[in-house]
Coordinates of C-alpha atoms in Angstrom, one line a residue:
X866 CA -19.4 4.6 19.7
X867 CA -18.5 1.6 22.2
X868 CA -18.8 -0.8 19.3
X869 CA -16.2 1.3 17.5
X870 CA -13.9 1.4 20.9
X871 CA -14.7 -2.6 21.0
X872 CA -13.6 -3.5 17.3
X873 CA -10.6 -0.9 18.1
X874 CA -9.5 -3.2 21.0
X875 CA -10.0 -6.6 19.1
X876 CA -8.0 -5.1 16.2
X877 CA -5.1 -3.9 18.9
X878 CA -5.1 -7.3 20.6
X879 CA -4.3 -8.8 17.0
X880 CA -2.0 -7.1 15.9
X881 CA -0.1 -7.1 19.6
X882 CA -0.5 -11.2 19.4
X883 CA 1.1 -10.9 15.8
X884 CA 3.7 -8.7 16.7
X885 CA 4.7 -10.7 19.7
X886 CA 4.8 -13.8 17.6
X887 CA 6.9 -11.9 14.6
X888 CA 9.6 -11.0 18.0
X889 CA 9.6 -14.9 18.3
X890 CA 10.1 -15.6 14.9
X891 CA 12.8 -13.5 14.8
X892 CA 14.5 -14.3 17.5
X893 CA 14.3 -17.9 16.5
X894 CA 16.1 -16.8 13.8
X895 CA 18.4 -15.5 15.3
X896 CA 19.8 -18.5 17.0
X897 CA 21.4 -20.1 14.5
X898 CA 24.4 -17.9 14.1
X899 CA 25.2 -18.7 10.3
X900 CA 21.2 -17.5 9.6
X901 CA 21.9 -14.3 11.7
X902 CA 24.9 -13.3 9.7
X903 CA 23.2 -14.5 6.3
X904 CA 20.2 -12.5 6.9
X905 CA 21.3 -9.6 9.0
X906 CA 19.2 -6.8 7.5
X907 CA 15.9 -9.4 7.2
X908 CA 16.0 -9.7 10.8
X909 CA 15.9 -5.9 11.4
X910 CA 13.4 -5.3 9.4
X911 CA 11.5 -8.8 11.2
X912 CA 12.0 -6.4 14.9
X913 CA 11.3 -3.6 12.6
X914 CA 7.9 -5.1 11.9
X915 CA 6.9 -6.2 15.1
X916 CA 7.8 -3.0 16.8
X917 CA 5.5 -1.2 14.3
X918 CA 2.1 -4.2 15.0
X919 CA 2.8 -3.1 18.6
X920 CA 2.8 0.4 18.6
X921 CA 0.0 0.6 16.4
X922 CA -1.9 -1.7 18.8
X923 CA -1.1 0.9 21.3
X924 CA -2.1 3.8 19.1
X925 CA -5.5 2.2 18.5
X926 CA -6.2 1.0 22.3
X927 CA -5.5 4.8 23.2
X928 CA -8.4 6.9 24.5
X929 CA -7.4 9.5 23.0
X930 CA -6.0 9.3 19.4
X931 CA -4.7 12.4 18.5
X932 CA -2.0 12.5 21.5
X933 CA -0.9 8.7 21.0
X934 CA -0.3 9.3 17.4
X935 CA 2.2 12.2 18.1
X936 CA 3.7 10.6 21.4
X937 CA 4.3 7.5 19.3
X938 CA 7.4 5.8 20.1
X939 CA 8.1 5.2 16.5
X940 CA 9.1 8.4 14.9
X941 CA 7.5 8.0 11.3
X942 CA 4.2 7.7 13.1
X943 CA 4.7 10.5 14.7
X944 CA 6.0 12.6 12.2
X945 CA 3.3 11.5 9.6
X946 CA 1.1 13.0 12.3
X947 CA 2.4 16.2 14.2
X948 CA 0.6 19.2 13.6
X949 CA 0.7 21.1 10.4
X950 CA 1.7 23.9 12.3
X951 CA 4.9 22.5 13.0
X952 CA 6.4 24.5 9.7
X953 CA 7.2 21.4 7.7
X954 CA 5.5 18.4 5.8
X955 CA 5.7 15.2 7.3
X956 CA 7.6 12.5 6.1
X957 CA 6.6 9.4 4.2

């Protein structure tokens, strides 16, 4: 089981690293001001991506699984997740 908890952690620190470098790209991006206008709705979804790398690295890392995947800061993990008890499906 601590190999599993060890290939978790790799797996978290990669996708972190690749999220963090995503934020960057974007935000590169971002600086030109004729690119940001251009490609307003690519660059949300660039922030959009990241934010999802690092919460999953942060899902993954978690000691206990269950709990991270409903506290998740990013509501369709959550959601996909809450207990069937909760009275309605989740969402895709």
């Amino acid at each position: 089981m601590l190999h599993d908890r060890t290939a978790l952690r790799v797996i978290a620190d990669l996708l972190r690293s690749t999220g963090h470098l995503t934020e960057q790209v974007g935000s590169s991006l971002c600086q030109d001001e004729e690119t940001a206008i251009r490609n307003l709705t690519l660059l949300q979804d660039i922030d959009l991506l990241a934010q999802r790398q690092v919460a999953i690295a942060e899902i993954l890392e978690s000691e206990d699984l269950s709990q991270s995947l409903a506290n998740c800061r990013l509501e369709w993990i959550a959601s996909a997740y809450r207990p069937v008890s909760s009275g309605h499906a989740p969402e895709a």
